[in-house]
Coordinates of C-alpha atoms and ligand atoms in Angstrom, one line a residue:
X13 CA -27.2 65.1 -6.8
X14 CA -25.4 64.7 -9.9
X15 CA -22.9 61.9 -11.9
X16 CA -19.3 62.9 -12.2
X17 CA -19.8 63.8 -16.7
X18 CA -18.6 67.3 -17.4
X19 CA -19.3 67.4 -21.0
X20 CA -19.2 65.1 -24.1
X21 CA -16.7 65.3 -26.8
X22 CA -16.6 64.8 -30.7
X23 CA -14.0 62.4 -31.3
X24 CA -12.9 63.5 -34.1
X25 CA -12.2 67.4 -33.5
X26 CA -12.9 67.6 -29.9
X27 CA -15.7 69.9 -30.0
X28 CA -17.7 69.7 -26.8
X29 CA -21.0 69.2 -26.0
X30 CA -23.8 69.1 -23.0
X31 CA -24.0 65.8 -21.5
X32 CA -27.5 66.9 -19.8
X33 CA -29.5 65.9 -23.1
X34 CA -30.0 63.5 -25.7
X35 CA -27.0 63.6 -28.2
X36 CA -26.0 61.0 -31.2
X37 CA -22.6 61.8 -33.0
X38 CA -21.0 65.5 -34.3
X39 CA -20.3 65.3 -37.9
X40 CA -21.7 62.2 -38.4
X41 CA -18.7 60.4 -35.6
X42 CA -18.8 59.4 -32.1
X43 CA -18.4 61.3 -28.7
X44 CA -16.8 60.9 -25.7
X45 CA -18.4 60.8 -22.1
X46 CA -16.1 63.0 -20.2
X47 CA -16.0 63.2 -16.2
X48 CA -14.5 64.7 -13.5
X49 CA -11.7 62.7 -13.0
X50 CA -10.0 64.5 -10.1
X51 CA -13.2 64.3 -8.0
X52 CA -13.5 60.8 -9.1
X53 CA -10.3 60.3 -7.8
X54 CA -11.4 62.0 -4.6
X55 CA -14.9 60.2 -4.2
X56 CA -13.8 56.1 -5.0
X57 CA -11.2 53.8 -3.6
X58 CA -10.7 50.4 -4.0
X59 CA -11.4 49.4 -0.3
X60 CA -14.6 50.6 -0.9
X61 CA -15.3 49.0 -3.9
X62 CA -15.4 45.6 -1.8
X63 CA -18.8 46.7 -0.3
X64 CA -20.4 46.8 -3.5
X65 CA -22.0 44.2 -5.3
X66 CA -20.5 42.3 -7.9
X67 CA -22.1 43.9 -11.2
X68 CA -20.9 46.5 -13.0
X69 CA -22.7 49.6 -11.0
X70 CA -19.9 49.0 -8.8
X71 CA -18.0 51.4 -10.6
X72 CA -21.0 53.8 -11.0
X73 CA -18.7 57.4 -10.4
X74 CA -17.3 56.3 -13.5
X75 CA -20.5 55.8 -15.4
X76 CA -22.7 58.7 -16.7
X77 CA -25.8 58.2 -14.1
X78 CA -26.5 60.1 -10.9
X79 CA -27.0 58.4 -7.5
X80 CA -30.8 59.2 -7.9
X81 CA -31.7 58.1 -11.8
X82 CA -33.3 54.6 -12.3
X83 CA -31.1 52.1 -13.9
X84 CA -32.7 49.5 -15.8
X85 CA -30.5 46.0 -15.2
X86 CA -30.7 43.0 -15.8
X87 CA -27.8 42.0 -12.9
X88 CA -24.5 42.2 -15.6
X89 CA -21.5 42.1 -15.1
X90 CA -18.2 41.5 -13.2
X91 CA -18.0 37.9 -15.5
X92 CA -15.8 35.5 -14.3
X93 CA -12.0 35.8 -15.6
X94 CA -10.8 32.0 -15.8
X95 CA -6.9 31.1 -16.0
X96 CA -7.1 28.7 -18.8
X97 CA -3.6 26.5 -19.0
X98 CA -4.6 23.6 -21.1
X99 CA -5.4 26.3 -24.0
X100 CA -2.0 27.9 -23.0
X101 CA -0.5 24.9 -23.1
X102 CA -1.7 23.6 -26.5
X103 CA 0.7 27.2 -28.0
X104 CA 3.6 26.6 -25.3
X105 CA 2.3 29.7 -23.3
X106 CA 1.8 29.5 -19.2
X107 CA -0.3 32.8 -18.7
X108 CA -3.4 32.6 -20.5
X109 CA -6.9 33.8 -19.7
X110 CA -10.4 34.1 -20.8
X111 CA -12.7 37.0 -19.7
X112 CA -16.0 35.0 -19.8
X113 CA -19.2 37.2 -21.4
X114 CA -20.8 34.1 -21.8
X115 CA -22.2 34.5 -19.0
X116 CA -23.8 37.8 -19.0
X117 CA -27.4 38.4 -19.5
X118 CA -28.7 37.4 -22.9
X119 CA -25.2 35.5 -23.3
X120 CA -23.4 37.9 -24.4
X121 CA -21.5 41.1 -23.5
X122 CA -23.7 43.2 -25.7
X123 CA -25.9 43.8 -22.1
X124 CA -23.1 45.5 -20.7
X125 CA -23.7 48.3 -23.5
X126 CA -27.4 48.3 -23.6
X127 CA -27.6 48.7 -19.6
X128 CA -26.2 51.7 -20.2
X129 CA -28.1 53.0 -23.2
X130 CA -31.0 52.4 -22.8
X131 CA -31.1 53.4 -18.9
X132 CA -30.1 56.9 -20.2
X133 CA -32.4 57.0 -23.2
X134 CA -35.5 56.8 -20.5
X135 CA -33.4 58.9 -18.5
X136 CA -33.9 61.3 -21.5
X137 CA -37.2 60.6 -22.3
X138 CA -36.8 58.3 -25.0
X139 CA -40.1 56.5 -25.9
X140 CA -39.1 54.5 -28.5
X141 CA -35.3 53.2 -30.2
X142 CA -34.7 50.9 -33.5
X143 CA -31.8 49.3 -34.0
X144 CA -29.5 47.5 -36.5
X145 CA -27.8 44.6 -35.5
X146 CA -25.4 41.6 -36.3
X147 CA -27.6 39.8 -34.1
X148 CA -26.4 39.6 -30.3
X149 CA -26.8 43.7 -29.9
X150 CA -30.6 43.7 -30.9
X151 CA -31.6 40.4 -28.9
X152 CA -29.6 42.4 -25.9
X153 CA -31.6 45.7 -27.1
X154 CA -35.1 44.0 -27.1
X155 CA -34.7 42.5 -23.6
X156 CA -34.0 45.9 -21.9
X157 CA -36.4 48.2 -23.8
X158 CA -38.9 45.6 -22.8
X159 CA -37.2 45.9 -19.1
X160 CA -37.6 49.7 -19.6
X161 CA -41.3 49.2 -21.0
X162 CA -39.8 51.3 -24.3
X163 CA -41.1 50.6 -28.3
X164 CA -38.3 48.7 -29.8
X165 CA -37.6 48.1 -33.7
X166 CA -34.4 45.7 -34.7
X167 CA -33.3 45.6 -38.3
X168 CA -31.1 42.2 -39.3
X169 CA -29.4 40.6 -42.0
X170 CA -32.0 37.3 -43.1
X171 CA -29.1 34.9 -42.1
X172 CA -28.6 36.3 -38.5
X173 CA -28.0 33.3 -36.3
X174 CA -31.6 32.2 -35.6
X175 CA -31.8 32.8 -31.5
X176 CA -30.9 36.4 -31.9
X177 CA -33.9 36.7 -34.3
X178 CA -36.1 34.2 -31.5
X179 CA -34.9 36.3 -28.7
X180 CA -35.1 39.6 -30.2
X181 CA -39.3 38.8 -30.9
X182 CA -39.4 37.2 -27.6
X183 CA -38.7 40.7 -25.7
X184 CA -41.4 41.8 -27.9
X185 CA -39.3 43.8 -30.4
X186 CA -40.7 44.4 -33.7
X187 CA -37.9 42.5 -35.7
X188 CA -37.1 42.8 -39.3
X189 CA -34.9 40.3 -41.2
X190 CA -33.3 42.3 -44.2
X191 CA -31.6 41.1 -47.3
X192 CA -28.2 42.4 -46.8
X193 CA -26.0 43.4 -44.3
X194 CA -25.9 44.9 -41.2
X195 CA -24.8 48.7 -42.9
X196 CA -28.1 48.1 -44.7
X197 CA -29.8 47.9 -41.8
X198 CA -28.0 51.0 -40.4
X199 CA -29.3 52.9 -43.6
X200 CA -33.1 51.2 -42.7
X201 CA -32.9 53.2 -39.1
X202 CA -31.2 56.7 -40.1
X203 CA -33.7 57.0 -43.1
X204 CA -36.8 56.1 -41.0
X205 CA -35.7 58.5 -38.1
X206 CA -37.9 61.7 -38.7
X207 CA -41.0 58.9 -40.1
X208 CA -40.7 57.3 -37.1
X209 CA -39.4 59.2 -34.8
X210 CA -37.2 56.4 -33.1
X211 CA -33.7 57.0 -31.4
X212 CA -30.7 55.2 -32.7
X213 CA -29.1 52.9 -30.8
X214 CA -26.6 51.9 -33.2
X215 CA -22.8 51.0 -32.3
X216 CA -21.3 54.2 -31.5
X217 CA -24.1 56.6 -32.8
X218 CA -25.2 57.6 -29.4
X219 CA -22.7 58.0 -26.6
X220 CA -23.5 55.4 -23.9
X221 CA -23.2 52.2 -25.3
X222 CA -18.4 52.9 -25.0
X223 CA -19.6 53.2 -21.2
X224 CA -21.0 50.2 -20.8
X225 CA -18.8 48.2 -22.6
X226 CA -15.8 50.1 -20.5
X227 CA -17.1 48.0 -17.6
X228 CA -15.0 44.9 -19.0
X229 CA -11.5 46.9 -18.5
X230 CA -12.6 48.3 -14.8
X231 CA -13.4 44.7 -14.4
X232 CA -10.5 43.0 -15.8
X233 CA -8.2 45.5 -14.0
X234 CA -10.0 44.9 -10.2
X235 CA -9.4 41.1 -10.8
X236 CA -6.4 41.3 -11.3
X237 CA -5.8 43.6 -8.3
X238 CA -5.1 46.6 -10.6
X239 CA -1.8 45.2 -12.9
X240 CA -2.9 44.5 -16.5
X241 CA -1.9 41.7 -18.5
X242 CA 0.7 42.3 -21.2
X243 CA -1.9 41.3 -24.3
X244 CA -6.0 41.5 -24.4
X245 CA -6.9 39.6 -27.5
X246 CA -10.3 41.7 -28.4
X247 CA -12.6 39.8 -31.5
X248 CA -13.6 43.3 -33.3
X249 CA -16.6 44.5 -35.1
X250 CA -17.9 47.4 -34.7
X251 CA -15.0 48.1 -32.0
X252 CA -16.8 49.4 -28.7
X253 CA -15.8 47.1 -26.6
X254 CA -11.8 47.8 -27.7
X255 CA -12.3 51.5 -27.5
X256 CA -13.9 51.4 -24.5
X257 CA -11.2 49.3 -22.8
X258 CA -9.1 51.6 -23.8
X259 CA -10.6 54.3 -22.4
X260 CA -11.8 52.5 -19.1
X261 CA -7.3 52.0 -18.2
X262 CA -6.7 55.4 -19.1
X263 CA -9.7 56.9 -16.9
X264 CA -7.8 54.5 -14.1
X265 CA -4.3 55.6 -14.8
X266 CA -5.7 59.4 -14.0
X267 CA -7.4 59.0 -11.1
X268 CA -4.3 57.0 -10.2
X269 CA -4.8 53.3 -9.9
X270 CA -3.2 51.9 -12.1
X271 CA 0.8 52.4 -13.8
X272 CA 0.2 54.4 -17.3
X273 CA 3.9 52.7 -18.1
X274 CA 2.1 49.1 -18.0
X275 CA -0.7 49.0 -20.6
X276 CA -1.3 45.8 -22.1
X277 CA -1.0 45.4 -26.4
X278 CA -4.2 45.5 -27.6
X279 CA -4.7 43.2 -30.7
X280 CA -8.6 44.0 -33.0
X281 CA -8.6 40.3 -34.1
X282 CA -11.2 39.8 -37.6
X283 CA -11.8 37.4 -39.9
X284 CA -10.5 36.6 -43.2
X285 CA -14.0 37.0 -44.3
X286 CA -14.4 40.3 -43.0
X287 CA -11.2 42.3 -42.2
X288 CA -12.0 46.7 -42.7
X289 CA -9.7 47.4 -39.6
X290 CA -6.8 45.3 -40.2
X291 CA -6.3 46.5 -43.9
X292 CA -6.6 49.6 -42.3
X293 CA -4.2 48.6 -40.1
X294 CA -1.6 47.0 -42.3
X295 CA -2.0 49.7 -45.1
X296 CA -0.7 52.7 -42.1
X297 CA -3.8 54.3 -42.6
X298 CA -6.6 55.8 -39.5
X299 CA -10.0 55.2 -41.8
X300 CA -11.2 52.1 -43.2
X301 CA -12.5 51.4 -46.2
X302 CA -15.8 48.7 -46.1
X303 CA -14.9 45.2 -46.8
X304 CA -17.2 44.1 -49.7
X305 CA -18.6 40.7 -49.6
X306 CA -18.3 41.0 -46.1
X307 CA -19.2 36.9 -44.9
X308 CA -17.8 35.2 -41.5
X309 CA -20.2 32.4 -39.2
X310 CA -18.7 34.7 -36.4
X311 CA -21.8 36.9 -37.0
X312 CA -20.7 39.4 -34.1
X313 CA -17.6 40.7 -36.2
X314 CA -19.1 40.4 -39.8
X315 CA -19.2 44.4 -40.1
X316 CA -18.3 45.6 -43.2
X317 CA -17.9 49.7 -41.9
X318 CA -17.2 50.6 -38.7
X319 CA -18.1 54.4 -37.7
X320 CA -15.9 54.3 -34.9
X321 CA -12.7 53.2 -37.3
X322 CA -10.5 55.7 -36.2
X323 CA -10.7 55.4 -32.6
X324 CA -10.3 51.3 -32.5
X325 CA -6.9 52.1 -35.2
X326 CA -5.8 54.9 -32.6
X327 CA -6.1 52.6 -29.5
X328 CA -4.7 49.4 -31.0
X329 CA -1.8 51.7 -32.2
X330 CA -1.4 53.9 -29.1
X331 CA -0.8 50.6 -27.0
X332 CA 1.7 49.0 -29.5
X333 CA -0.6 46.5 -30.8
X334 CA -2.1 44.6 -33.4
X335 CA -4.6 44.0 -35.5
X336 CA -5.0 40.7 -37.3
X337 CA -7.0 38.3 -39.2
X338 CA -7.0 34.7 -38.8
X339 CA -8.6 32.6 -41.4
X340 CA -12.0 32.1 -41.8
X341 CA -12.0 28.4 -42.7
X342 CA -10.2 27.4 -38.8
X343 CA -12.5 29.6 -36.5
X344 CA -15.2 26.3 -35.8
X345 CA -11.9 24.5 -35.1
X346 CA -10.6 26.6 -32.6
X347 CA -13.9 27.1 -31.3
X348 CA -14.2 23.1 -30.4
X349 CA -10.0 22.8 -29.3
X350 CA -11.3 25.3 -27.0
X351 CA -14.1 24.3 -25.9
X352 CA -12.5 20.6 -25.3
X353 CA -9.2 22.1 -24.1
X354 CA -10.8 24.1 -20.7
X355 CA -14.7 23.7 -20.7
X356 CA -15.9 26.9 -21.6
X357 CA -18.9 27.6 -24.4
X358 CA -16.6 30.2 -26.5
X359 CA -18.6 31.7 -29.4
X360 CA -17.1 31.7 -32.8
X361 CA -15.6 35.3 -32.3
X362 CA -13.7 34.5 -29.4
X363 CA -12.8 31.4 -31.6
X364 CA -10.8 34.0 -33.8
X365 CA -9.0 35.4 -30.5
X366 CA -8.0 31.8 -29.8
X367 CA -6.5 31.5 -33.7
X368 CA -5.0 35.0 -32.9
X369 CA -3.5 33.6 -29.9
X370 CA -1.7 30.4 -31.9
X371 CA -0.5 33.0 -35.2
X372 CA 0.9 35.8 -32.7
X373 CA 2.5 33.1 -30.8
X374 CA 4.3 31.5 -33.2
X375 CA 5.7 34.4 -34.7
X376 CA 7.3 35.4 -31.6
X377 CA 4.7 38.5 -31.5
X378 CA 3.2 37.1 -28.2
X379 CA 6.0 35.6 -25.8
X380 CA 5.8 32.3 -23.9
X381 CA 5.6 34.0 -20.3
X382 CA 2.9 37.0 -21.5
X383 CA 0.1 37.2 -19.8
X384 CA -2.7 36.8 -22.3
X385 CA -6.3 37.5 -21.7
X386 CA -8.8 36.3 -24.9
X387 CA -12.4 37.8 -24.3
X388 CA -15.2 35.6 -25.1
X389 CA -17.7 37.7 -25.9
X390 CA -20.9 35.4 -26.6
X391 CA -21.8 32.1 -25.5
X392 CA -21.4 29.2 -28.2
X393 CA -25.2 27.7 -27.2
X394 CA -26.1 31.2 -29.6
X395 CA -24.3 30.0 -33.2
X396 CA -26.4 26.4 -33.6
X397 CA -25.6 27.2 -37.0
X398 CA -22.1 26.8 -36.3
X399 CA -22.1 23.7 -33.7
X400 CA -21.0 20.3 -34.6
X401 CA -24.7 18.2 -35.1
X402 CA -22.9 15.0 -37.1
X403 CA -23.5 13.3 -34.3
X404 CA -22.8 9.3 -33.9
X405 CA -26.3 7.4 -33.4
X406 CA -26.7 4.5 -31.1
X407 CA -29.0 1.8 -31.2
X408 CA -30.5 0.6 -28.1
X409 CA -32.1 -2.4 -29.6
X410 CA -28.9 -3.6 -31.1
X411 CA -25.3 -4.8 -28.8
X412 CA -22.9 -2.4 -28.2
X413 CA -20.2 -2.4 -29.4
X414 CA -17.8 -0.9 -26.7
X415 CA -14.5 -0.6 -28.2
X416 CA -16.1 1.6 -30.9
X417 CA -17.8 3.6 -28.1
X418 CA -14.5 4.7 -27.2
X419 CA -13.3 6.4 -30.4
X420 CA -16.6 8.3 -31.9
X421 CA -17.9 11.5 -30.1
X422 CA -14.7 13.8 -30.3
X423 CA -15.5 16.9 -32.1
X424 CA -11.4 17.5 -33.4
Ligands
LIG3 C1 -21.1 42.4 -31.0 C2 -19.5 41.2 -30.9 C3 -18.5 40.8 -31.4 C4 -18.0 42.8 -31.6 O1 -18.1 43.7 -30.5 P1 -17.6 45.6 -30.4 O2 -17.2 45.8 -29.2 O3 -19.0 46.0 -31.3 O4 -16.4 45.0 -31.4 C5 -17.7 40.5 -30.6 N1 -18.0 39.4 -30.4 C6 -19.9 39.2 -30.2 C7 -19.9 37.4 -30.2 C8 -20.7 40.1 -30.6 O5 -21.9 39.6 -30.5

């Protein structure tokens, strides 16, 4: 039995490519996976979903695997969608939610992309994979490659969060710290292709990571009973998540499960420390100039150049959305605020989205009753470098001043 995929399609010029063999890019730009959506509509019902396991493979008619394909999985998907009344109140909003991806395997939403990318690479006979990473993608790829029995090479900037370094090595990937940015790591993977014979799993340089990230949008729609929110705030680096969700909404509208007139406004959130997409958005451009000197504590969005820049910008504009950069120096403050008010372990990238929510509410673009969803794309615990460490010491051998005790230890 086959999947519902009909072909791959170049995002830059619409050229069609076959989907039954390993593909990378066309004219150095990404490919879309296209489905026979009429057949999907006939094969899948909202009711049939209820019988299925709460993981991302419940949407398999809208994924590139056939019923007989072997899946490389760590049990990813169906992350909680949590109401955040206290955080909303803080900014004068009544309907704020967080889609908490921190609980996925390897502690970030990168597992969604990697379960698909590695499943498909294995299906097509790949034995060796390589990836440039800002951190979480490398850790996730290493884990899924280990699970699939593939040999993995991971290249990351030398100042990548330590946990990402450890998790990659621990999963058996040959891991290298590069004295540069993710774009420099990407060049190494590109240049090593012939000598090393590896398959390049870089963001958007193979077609299937988007399909995995797309499931964030499918889940969100199902969790809100097929009524999408007004605004989605998404921390944007390479952009697969935002592009994937927008594709998910279009596909759901095409099979008649969503009202195409009621799409959310998509907000691409970046830091002032690295904001190529925001600059292109503000300048009215479809392609972004590389951000020189990129530097942010939110390592997942430290992506100075994105090969899918035009796909991000198209999605943001089609949705009547925005691209916005938040001040780098406030990110940790927002991280602590969200964690303190809601108990959610918010990563710095999602903290930037909390900041964007505050800024866009202040300027009236987000209205008090808008339903707003923030994506917490990873776990705070993966960023010890960004977390508070100047805790108060307590001497067990001295009398304790109880009054003083009450006033200490709140990270504000
Ligand atoms: C990779 C990453 C991002 C950016 O994701 P894209 O979909 O590639 O834009 C955001 N947050 C975290 C925690 C990440 O690891």
